[in-house]
Coordinates of C-alpha atoms (C1' of nucleotides) in Angstrom, one line a residue:
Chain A
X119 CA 0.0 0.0 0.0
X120 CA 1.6 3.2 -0.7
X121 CA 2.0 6.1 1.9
X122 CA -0.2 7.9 -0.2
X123 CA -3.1 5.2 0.4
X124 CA -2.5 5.3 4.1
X125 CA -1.9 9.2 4.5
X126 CA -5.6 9.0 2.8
X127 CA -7.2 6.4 5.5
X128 CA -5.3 8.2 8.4
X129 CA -6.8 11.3 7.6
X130 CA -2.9 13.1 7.5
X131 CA -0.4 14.1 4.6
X132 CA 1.7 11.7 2.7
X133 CA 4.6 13.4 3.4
X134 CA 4.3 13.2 7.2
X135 CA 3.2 9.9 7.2
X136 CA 6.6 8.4 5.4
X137 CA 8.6 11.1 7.8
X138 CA 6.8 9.9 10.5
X139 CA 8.0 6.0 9.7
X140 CA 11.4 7.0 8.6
X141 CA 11.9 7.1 12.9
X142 CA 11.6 3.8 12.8
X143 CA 13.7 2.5 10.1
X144 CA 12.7 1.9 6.7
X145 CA 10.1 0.0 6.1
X146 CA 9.2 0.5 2.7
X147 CA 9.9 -0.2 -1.0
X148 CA 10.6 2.3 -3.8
X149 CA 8.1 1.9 -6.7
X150 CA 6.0 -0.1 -4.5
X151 CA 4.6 0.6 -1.5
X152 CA 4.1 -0.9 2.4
X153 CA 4.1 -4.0 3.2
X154 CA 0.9 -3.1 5.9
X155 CA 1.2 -6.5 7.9
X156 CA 4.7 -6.2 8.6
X157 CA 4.6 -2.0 9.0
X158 CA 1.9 -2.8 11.9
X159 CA 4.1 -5.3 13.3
X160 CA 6.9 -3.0 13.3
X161 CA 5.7 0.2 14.6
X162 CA 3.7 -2.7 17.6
X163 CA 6.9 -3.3 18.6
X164 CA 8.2 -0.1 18.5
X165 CA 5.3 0.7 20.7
X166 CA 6.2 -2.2 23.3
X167 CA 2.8 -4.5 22.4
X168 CA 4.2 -7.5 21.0
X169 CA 5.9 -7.8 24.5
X170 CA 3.7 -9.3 27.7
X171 CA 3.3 -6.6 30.7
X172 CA 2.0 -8.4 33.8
X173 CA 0.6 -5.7 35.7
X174 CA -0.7 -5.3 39.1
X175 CA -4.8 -3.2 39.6
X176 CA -4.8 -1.9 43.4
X177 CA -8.4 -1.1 44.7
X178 CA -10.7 -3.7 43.8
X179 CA -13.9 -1.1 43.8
X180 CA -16.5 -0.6 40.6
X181 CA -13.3 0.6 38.2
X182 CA -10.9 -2.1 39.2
X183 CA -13.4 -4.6 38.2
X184 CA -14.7 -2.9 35.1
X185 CA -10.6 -3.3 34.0
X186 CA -10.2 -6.1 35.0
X187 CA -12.7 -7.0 32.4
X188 CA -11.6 -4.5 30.0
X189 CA -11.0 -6.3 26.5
X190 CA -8.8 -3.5 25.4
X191 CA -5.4 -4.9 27.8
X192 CA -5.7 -8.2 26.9
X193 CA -5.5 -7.4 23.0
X194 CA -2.7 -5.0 23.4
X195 CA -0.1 -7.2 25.9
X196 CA -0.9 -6.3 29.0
X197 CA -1.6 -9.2 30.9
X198 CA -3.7 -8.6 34.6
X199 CA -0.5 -10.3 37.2
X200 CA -3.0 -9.7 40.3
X201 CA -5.9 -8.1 41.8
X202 CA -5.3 -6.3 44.9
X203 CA -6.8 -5.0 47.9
X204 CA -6.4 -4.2 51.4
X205 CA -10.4 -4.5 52.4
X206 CA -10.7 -8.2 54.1
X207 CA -14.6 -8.1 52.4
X208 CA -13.3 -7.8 49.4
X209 CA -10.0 -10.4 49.8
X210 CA -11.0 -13.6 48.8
X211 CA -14.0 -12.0 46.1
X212 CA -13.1 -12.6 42.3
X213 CA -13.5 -10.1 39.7
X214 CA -12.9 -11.3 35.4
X215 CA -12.2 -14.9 36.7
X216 CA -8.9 -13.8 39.0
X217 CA -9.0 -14.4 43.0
X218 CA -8.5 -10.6 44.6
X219 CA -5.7 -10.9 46.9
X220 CA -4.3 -9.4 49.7
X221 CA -2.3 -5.5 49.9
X222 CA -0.1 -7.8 51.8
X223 CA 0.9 -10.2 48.7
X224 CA 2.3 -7.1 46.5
X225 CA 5.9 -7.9 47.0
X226 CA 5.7 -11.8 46.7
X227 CA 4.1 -10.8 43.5
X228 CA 6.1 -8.2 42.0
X229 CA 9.5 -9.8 42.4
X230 CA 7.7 -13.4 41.2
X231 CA 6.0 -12.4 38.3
X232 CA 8.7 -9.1 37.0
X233 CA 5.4 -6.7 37.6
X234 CA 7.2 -3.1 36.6
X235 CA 3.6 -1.5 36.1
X236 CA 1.4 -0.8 38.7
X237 CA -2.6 0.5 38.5
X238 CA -3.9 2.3 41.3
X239 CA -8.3 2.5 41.6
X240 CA -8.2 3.1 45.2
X241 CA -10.1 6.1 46.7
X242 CA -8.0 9.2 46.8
X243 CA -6.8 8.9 50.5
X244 CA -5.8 5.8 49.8
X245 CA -3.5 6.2 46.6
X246 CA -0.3 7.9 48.0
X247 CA 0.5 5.1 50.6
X248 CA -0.4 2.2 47.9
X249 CA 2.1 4.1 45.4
X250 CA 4.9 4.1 48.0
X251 CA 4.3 0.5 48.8
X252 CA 4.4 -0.4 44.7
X253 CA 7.4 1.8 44.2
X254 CA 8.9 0.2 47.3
X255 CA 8.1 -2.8 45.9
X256 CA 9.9 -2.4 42.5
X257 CA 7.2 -1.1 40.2
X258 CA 8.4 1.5 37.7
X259 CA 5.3 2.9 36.2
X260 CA 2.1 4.1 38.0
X261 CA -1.9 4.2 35.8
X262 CA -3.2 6.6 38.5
X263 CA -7.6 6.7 38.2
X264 CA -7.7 8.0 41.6
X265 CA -8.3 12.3 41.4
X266 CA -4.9 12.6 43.6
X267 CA -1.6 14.0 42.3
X268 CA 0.9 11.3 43.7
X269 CA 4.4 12.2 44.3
X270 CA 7.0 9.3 43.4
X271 CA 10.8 9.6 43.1
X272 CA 13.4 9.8 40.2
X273 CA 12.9 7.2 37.5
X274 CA 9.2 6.0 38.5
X275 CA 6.7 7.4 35.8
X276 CA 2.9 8.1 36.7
X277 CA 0.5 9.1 34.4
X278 CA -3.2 10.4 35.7
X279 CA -6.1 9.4 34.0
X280 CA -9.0 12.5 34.8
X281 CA -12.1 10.2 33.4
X282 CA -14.3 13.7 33.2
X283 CA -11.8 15.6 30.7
X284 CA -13.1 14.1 27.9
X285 CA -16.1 15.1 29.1
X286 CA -14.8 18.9 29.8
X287 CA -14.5 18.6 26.3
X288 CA -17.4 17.5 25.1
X289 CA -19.3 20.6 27.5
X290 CA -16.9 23.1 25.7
X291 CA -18.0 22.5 22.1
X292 CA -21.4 21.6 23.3
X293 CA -21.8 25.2 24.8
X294 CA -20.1 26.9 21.0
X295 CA -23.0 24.8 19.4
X296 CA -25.1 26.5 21.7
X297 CA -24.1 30.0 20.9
X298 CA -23.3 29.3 16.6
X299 CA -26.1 31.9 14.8
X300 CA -28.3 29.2 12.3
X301 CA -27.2 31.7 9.3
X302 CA -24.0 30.4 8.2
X303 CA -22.8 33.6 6.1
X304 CA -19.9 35.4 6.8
X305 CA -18.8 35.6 10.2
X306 CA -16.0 38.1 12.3
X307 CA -14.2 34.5 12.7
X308 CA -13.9 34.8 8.9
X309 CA -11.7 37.8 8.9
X310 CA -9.9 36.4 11.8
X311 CA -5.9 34.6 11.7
X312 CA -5.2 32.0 10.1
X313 CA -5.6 29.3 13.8
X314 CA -9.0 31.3 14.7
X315 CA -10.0 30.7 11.4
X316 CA -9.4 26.7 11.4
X317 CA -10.5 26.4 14.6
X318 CA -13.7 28.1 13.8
X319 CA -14.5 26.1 10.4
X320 CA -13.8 22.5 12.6
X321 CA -16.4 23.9 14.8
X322 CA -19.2 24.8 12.1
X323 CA -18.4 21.5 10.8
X324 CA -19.0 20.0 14.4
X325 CA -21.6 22.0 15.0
X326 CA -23.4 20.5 11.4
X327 CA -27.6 21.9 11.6
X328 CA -26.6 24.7 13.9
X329 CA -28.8 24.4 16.9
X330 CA -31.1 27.0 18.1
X331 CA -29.2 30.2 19.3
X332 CA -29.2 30.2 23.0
X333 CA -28.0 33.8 24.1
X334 CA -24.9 33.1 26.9
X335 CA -24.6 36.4 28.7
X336 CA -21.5 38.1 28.0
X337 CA -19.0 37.8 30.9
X338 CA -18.5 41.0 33.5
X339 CA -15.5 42.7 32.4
X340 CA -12.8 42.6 29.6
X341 CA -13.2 42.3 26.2
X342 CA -11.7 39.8 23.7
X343 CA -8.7 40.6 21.7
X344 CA -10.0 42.1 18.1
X345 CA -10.6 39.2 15.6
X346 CA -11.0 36.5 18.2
X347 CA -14.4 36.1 19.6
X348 CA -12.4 34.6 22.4
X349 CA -11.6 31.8 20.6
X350 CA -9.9 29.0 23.0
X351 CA -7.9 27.3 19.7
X352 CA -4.9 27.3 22.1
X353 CA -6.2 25.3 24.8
X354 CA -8.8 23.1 23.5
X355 CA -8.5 20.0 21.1
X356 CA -10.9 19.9 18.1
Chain B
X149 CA 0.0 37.8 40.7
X150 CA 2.5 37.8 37.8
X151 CA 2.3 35.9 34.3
X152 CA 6.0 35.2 35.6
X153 CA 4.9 33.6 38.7
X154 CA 2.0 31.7 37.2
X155 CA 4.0 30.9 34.6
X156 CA 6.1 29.1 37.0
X157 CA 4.2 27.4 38.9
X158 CA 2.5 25.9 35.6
X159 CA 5.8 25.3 34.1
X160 CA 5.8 27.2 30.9
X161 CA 6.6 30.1 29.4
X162 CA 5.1 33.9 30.8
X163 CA 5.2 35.3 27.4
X164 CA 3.0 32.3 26.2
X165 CA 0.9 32.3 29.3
X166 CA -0.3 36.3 28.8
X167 CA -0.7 35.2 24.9
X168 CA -2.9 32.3 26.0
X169 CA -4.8 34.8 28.5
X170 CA -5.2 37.1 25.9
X171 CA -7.4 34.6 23.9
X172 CA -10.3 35.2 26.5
X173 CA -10.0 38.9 27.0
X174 CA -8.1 41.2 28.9
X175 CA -8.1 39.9 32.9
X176 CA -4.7 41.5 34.0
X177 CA -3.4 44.6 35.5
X178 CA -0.8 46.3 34.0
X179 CA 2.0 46.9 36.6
X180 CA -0.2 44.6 38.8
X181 CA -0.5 41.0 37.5
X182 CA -3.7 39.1 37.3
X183 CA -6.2 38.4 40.2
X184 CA -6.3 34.7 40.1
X185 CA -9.7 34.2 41.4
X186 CA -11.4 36.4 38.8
X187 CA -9.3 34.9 36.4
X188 CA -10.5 31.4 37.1
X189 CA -13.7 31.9 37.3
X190 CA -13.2 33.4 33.2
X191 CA -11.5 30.6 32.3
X192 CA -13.8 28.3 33.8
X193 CA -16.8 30.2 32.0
X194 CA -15.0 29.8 28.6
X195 CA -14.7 26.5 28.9
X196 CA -18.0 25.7 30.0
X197 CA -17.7 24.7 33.5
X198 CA -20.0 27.2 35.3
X199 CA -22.6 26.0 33.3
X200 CA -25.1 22.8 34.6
X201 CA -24.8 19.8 32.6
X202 CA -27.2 17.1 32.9
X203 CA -25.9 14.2 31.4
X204 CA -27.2 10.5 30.5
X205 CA -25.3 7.6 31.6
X206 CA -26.4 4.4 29.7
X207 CA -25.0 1.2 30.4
X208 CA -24.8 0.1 34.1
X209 CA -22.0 -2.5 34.7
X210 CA -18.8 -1.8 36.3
X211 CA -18.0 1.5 34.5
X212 CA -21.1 2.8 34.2
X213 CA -21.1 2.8 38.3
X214 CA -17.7 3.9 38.8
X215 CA -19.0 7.1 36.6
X216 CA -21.8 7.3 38.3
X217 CA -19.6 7.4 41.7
X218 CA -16.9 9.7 40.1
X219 CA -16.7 12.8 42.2
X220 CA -14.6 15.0 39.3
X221 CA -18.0 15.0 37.5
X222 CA -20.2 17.0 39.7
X223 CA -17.4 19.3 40.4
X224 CA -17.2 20.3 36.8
X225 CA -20.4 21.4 36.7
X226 CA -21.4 17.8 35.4
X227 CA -24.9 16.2 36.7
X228 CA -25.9 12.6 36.6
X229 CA -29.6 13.1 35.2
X230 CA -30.5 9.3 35.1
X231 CA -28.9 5.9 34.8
X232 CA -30.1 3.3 32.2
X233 CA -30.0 0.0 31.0
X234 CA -31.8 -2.3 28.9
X235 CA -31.4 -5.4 31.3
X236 CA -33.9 -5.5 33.5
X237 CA -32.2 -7.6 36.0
X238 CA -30.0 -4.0 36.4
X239 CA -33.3 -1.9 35.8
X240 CA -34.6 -0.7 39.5
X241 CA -31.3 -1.5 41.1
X242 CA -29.5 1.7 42.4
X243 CA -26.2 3.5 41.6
X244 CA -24.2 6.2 43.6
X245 CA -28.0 6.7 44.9
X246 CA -29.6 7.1 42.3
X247 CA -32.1 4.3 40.7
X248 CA -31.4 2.8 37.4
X249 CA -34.5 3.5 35.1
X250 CA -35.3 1.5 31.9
X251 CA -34.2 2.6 28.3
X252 CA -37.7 3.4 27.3
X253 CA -37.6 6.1 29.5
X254 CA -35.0 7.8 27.4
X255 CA -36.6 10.2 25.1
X256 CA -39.2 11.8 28.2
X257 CA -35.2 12.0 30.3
X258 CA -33.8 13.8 27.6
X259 CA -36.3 16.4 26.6
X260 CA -37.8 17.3 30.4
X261 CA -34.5 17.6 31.9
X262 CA -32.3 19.0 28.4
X263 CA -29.6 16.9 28.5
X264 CA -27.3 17.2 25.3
X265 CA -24.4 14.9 26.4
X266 CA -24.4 11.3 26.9
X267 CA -22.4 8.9 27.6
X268 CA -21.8 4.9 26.8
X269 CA -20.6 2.4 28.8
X270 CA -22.6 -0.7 26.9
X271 CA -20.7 -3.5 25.9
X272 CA -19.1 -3.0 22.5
X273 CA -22.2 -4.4 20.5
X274 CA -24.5 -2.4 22.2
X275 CA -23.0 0.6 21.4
X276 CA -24.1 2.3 17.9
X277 CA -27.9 0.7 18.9
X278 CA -27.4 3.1 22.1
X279 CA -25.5 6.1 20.1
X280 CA -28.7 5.6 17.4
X281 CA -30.9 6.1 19.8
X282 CA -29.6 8.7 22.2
X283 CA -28.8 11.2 18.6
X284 CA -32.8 10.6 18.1
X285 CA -33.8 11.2 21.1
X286 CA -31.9 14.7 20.9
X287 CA -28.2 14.2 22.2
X288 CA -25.9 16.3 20.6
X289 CA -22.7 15.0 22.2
X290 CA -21.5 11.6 23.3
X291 CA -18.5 10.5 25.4
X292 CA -18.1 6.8 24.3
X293 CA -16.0 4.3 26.8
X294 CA -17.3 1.2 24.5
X295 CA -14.0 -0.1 22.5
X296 CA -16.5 0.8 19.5
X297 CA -16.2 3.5 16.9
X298 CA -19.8 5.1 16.7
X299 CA -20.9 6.2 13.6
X300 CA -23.1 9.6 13.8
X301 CA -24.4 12.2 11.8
X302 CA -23.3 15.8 11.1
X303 CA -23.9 18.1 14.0
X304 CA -22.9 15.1 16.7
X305 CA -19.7 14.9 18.6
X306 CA -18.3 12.2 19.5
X307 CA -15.2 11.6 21.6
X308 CA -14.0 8.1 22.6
X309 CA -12.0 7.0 25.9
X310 CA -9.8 4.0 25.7
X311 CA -8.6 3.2 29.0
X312 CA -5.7 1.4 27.8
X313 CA -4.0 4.0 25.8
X314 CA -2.1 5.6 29.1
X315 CA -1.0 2.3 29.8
X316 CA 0.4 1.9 26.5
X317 CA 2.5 5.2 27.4
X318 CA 3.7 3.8 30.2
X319 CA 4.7 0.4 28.6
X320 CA 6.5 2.4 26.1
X321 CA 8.7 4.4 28.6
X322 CA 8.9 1.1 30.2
X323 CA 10.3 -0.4 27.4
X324 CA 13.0 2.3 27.1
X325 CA 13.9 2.1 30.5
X326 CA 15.1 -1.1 30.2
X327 CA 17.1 -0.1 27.0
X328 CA 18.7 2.9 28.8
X329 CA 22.5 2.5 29.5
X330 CA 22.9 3.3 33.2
X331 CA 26.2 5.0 32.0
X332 CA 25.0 8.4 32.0
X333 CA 27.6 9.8 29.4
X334 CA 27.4 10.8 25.9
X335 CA 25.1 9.3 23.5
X336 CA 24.7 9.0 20.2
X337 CA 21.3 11.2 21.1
X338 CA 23.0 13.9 22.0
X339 CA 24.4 14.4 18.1
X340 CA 20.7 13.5 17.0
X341 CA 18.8 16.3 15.6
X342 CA 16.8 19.2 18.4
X343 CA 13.1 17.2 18.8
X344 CA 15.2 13.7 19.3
X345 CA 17.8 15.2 21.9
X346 CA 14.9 16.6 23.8
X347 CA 13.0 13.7 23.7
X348 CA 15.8 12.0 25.0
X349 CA 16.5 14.5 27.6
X350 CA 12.9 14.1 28.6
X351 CA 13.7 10.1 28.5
X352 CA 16.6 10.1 30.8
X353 CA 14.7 12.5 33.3
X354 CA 12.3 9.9 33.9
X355 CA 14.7 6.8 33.9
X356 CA 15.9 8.5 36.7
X357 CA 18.8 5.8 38.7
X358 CA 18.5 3.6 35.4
X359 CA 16.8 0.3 36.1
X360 CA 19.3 -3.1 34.9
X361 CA 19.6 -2.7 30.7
X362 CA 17.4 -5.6 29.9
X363 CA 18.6 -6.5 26.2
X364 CA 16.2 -5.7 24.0
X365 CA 16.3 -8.3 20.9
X366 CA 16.8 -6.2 17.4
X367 CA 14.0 -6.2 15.0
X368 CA 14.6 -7.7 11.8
X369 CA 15.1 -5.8 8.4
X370 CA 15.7 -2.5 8.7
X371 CA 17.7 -0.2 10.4
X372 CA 17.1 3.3 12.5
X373 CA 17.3 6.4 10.4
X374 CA 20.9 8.2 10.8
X375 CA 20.8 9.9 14.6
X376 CA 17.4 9.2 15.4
X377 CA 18.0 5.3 17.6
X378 CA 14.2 4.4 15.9
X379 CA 13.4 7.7 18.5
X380 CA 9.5 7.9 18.5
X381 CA 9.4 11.7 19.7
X382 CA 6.9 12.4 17.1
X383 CA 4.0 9.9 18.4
X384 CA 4.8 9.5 21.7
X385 CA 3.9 12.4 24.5
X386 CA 6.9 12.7 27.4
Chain C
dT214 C1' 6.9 60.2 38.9
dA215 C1' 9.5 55.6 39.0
dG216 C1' 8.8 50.8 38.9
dA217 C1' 6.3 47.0 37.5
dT218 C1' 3.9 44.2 34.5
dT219 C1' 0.6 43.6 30.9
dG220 C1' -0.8 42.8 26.0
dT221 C1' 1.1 42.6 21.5
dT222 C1' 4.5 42.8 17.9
dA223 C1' 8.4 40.9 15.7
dA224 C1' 12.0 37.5 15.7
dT225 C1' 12.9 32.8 16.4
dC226 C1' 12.3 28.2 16.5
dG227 C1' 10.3 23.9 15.2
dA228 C1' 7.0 21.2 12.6
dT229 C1' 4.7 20.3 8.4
dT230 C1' 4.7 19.7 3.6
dA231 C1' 6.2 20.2 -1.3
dA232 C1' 9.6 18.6 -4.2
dC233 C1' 12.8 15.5 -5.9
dA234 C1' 16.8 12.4 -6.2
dA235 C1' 17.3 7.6 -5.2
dT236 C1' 15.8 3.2 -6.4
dC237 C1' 12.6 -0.6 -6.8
Chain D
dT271 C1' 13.8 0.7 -19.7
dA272 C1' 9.6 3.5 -18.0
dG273 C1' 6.7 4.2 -14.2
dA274 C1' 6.0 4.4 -9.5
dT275 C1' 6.9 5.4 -4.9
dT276 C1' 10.1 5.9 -1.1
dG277 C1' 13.2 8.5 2.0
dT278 C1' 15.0 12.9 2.6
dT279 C1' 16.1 17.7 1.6
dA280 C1' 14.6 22.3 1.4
dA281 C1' 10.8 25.6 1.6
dT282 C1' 6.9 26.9 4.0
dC283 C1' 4.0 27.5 7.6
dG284 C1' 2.6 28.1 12.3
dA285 C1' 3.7 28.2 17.2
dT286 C1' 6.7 29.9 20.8
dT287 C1' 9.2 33.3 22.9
dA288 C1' 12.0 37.7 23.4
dA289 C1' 11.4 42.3 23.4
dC290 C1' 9.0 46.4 24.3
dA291 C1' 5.4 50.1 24.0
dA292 C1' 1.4 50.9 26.7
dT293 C1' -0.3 51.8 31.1
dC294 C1' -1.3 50.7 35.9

DNA sequence: TAGATTGTTAATCGATTAACAATC
DNA sequence: TAGATTGTTAATCGATTAACAATC
């Protein structure tokens, strides 16, 4: 397939696309194309997923359980090493066919099964003091769901999943919908720069049949920057 | 205070900060600085979180209650206006106190109580059934959690959550880690080209004391680009 | 008024893309 | 060999940042 086929699935230029792979090596053949079974298995690797990651889920509460079950891991490498908890009620319990265990078991774990990746679905008071007993315990990399900001030493990597930004997002454009005019003649946004511009024709597209206007009173205070409208192009994702 | 000290204690540039700010209208003081409460309750505005927004959660397993439970919702301005599900085994059960009410009861939800956004935690061939119906019923957005991709008309947004793709970051970095030399001298990275040193940089930062180098086997065919060590800085966040 | 800091312009830097030599 | 398409160079475009006039 050439990178001309495969800039055109992915949505993205050509040109960028066979930069983009040149990181990696060289995958391709002059005059013919990609080889698309072997590119995929090539950039997986890159990735890390054709290796096996045991990992550890700490917190056994509605989200441990719903990934435990999640589909997504299994298909990408990551392979569920143990379910945790320090709640005796829920010790002993089993969630997506696996036994929870003990808190208590971590290290036996760890060390046994070369766990370097750790996920953390505790409550928030609880998610510092299980981090320092994972790190203690040898684990690398932290999945933190609980709304804390942990604090880990040199060379451990966490990563903070916020399950309502997506949803932050959603209210954003949601509320632009709200305030698009029906009329889709020329606009100030129009005659705006160049990112204003883009960011305002993504959200006509998004916004498709405009719904009905609903006036949003004008903030106390300050007004935007000429040509802007306030646009937020900076800070939000289209 | 100061676009400097903000800047700071965000970690990026002032000059970019007040460019950013600037965007939403004119909050500072020349001489002065900005007055952070006022300026959070503008940005806040902008993006949509002073607003109420009822939202629809359909699906009620594992992840539909953890959502239901999740207390970064309500404090965004997000509000849980009903639960639902299709089995009825689930149907009259009760959620983070709230009861789960039959699908049918769908359409009345959404126009009595205006709710635009919903959201989908169905199992995977549930999903565009649910989407189908919740884009008739009048939802204009829709945060999907089913490993699905939903298929909606113009005017709809969709955004999807795969719970797996931090973890994939971390295996990545993971996978580094045990690549990294824990001879912390020269590199052939530190010849490569500007995006590839820093990416590097970023790399070693989080390697911290290097964990044991774990020989990584050599993919066949191929081989890195001059400078670059196969270096995925362009698809890969730090 | 003197000092401080914003909002914005202009310069710089980096990322994207067009163009093309290399080569299948 | 002629046609096609990669991998990479050079040009373009856009985003970041230094610098500074405006102004509190």
């Amino acid at each position: 397939m050439s990178s001309e086929e495969l800039a055109a699935a992915a949505g993205v230029n050509s040109a960028k696309l066979r930069k983009d792979f040149s990181y990696l090596g060289s995958y391709g053949t002059r005059g013919v194309g990609y080889d698309v079974e072997y590119l995929v298995y090539q950039i997986s690797r890159e990735l890390g997923l054709t290796q096996d990651w045991p990992v550890v889920i700490v917190g056994i509460g509605n989200l441990g359980h719903a990934l435990a079950n999640y589909g997504g891991f299994a298909s990408r490498g990551f392979r569920v090493a143990a379910l945790l908890d320090a709640d005796p009620a829920v010790v002993g319990s089993s969630a997506a066919g696996l036994p929870v265990r003990h808190m208590d078991e971590l290290e036996e774990i760890v060390e046994t099964q070369a766990v370097s990746i750790g996920v953390i679905t505790t409550p928030p008071g609880a998610a510092q003091q299980v981090c320092d007993r994972l790190v203690e315990a040898g684990v690398t990399s932290i999945l933190n769901f609980a709304p804390t900001v942990l604090t880990v030493p040199d060379g451990v990597d966490v990563r903070k999943v916020d399950l309502s930004i997506e949803l932050q997002i959603l209210a954003f454009h949601e509320q632009r919908k709200a305030g698009e005019e029906p009329d889709r003649g020329d606009s100030v946004l129009d005659r705006a720069p160049g990112p204003v511009r883009a960011a305002a024709a993504k959200l006509r597209r998004a916004a498709g049949a405009a719904t009905a206007a609903k006036a949003e009173p004008a903030g106390k205070g300050g007004k935007p920057p000429k040509g802007t409208d306030g646009e937020l192009s900076a800070v939000m994702p289209a």
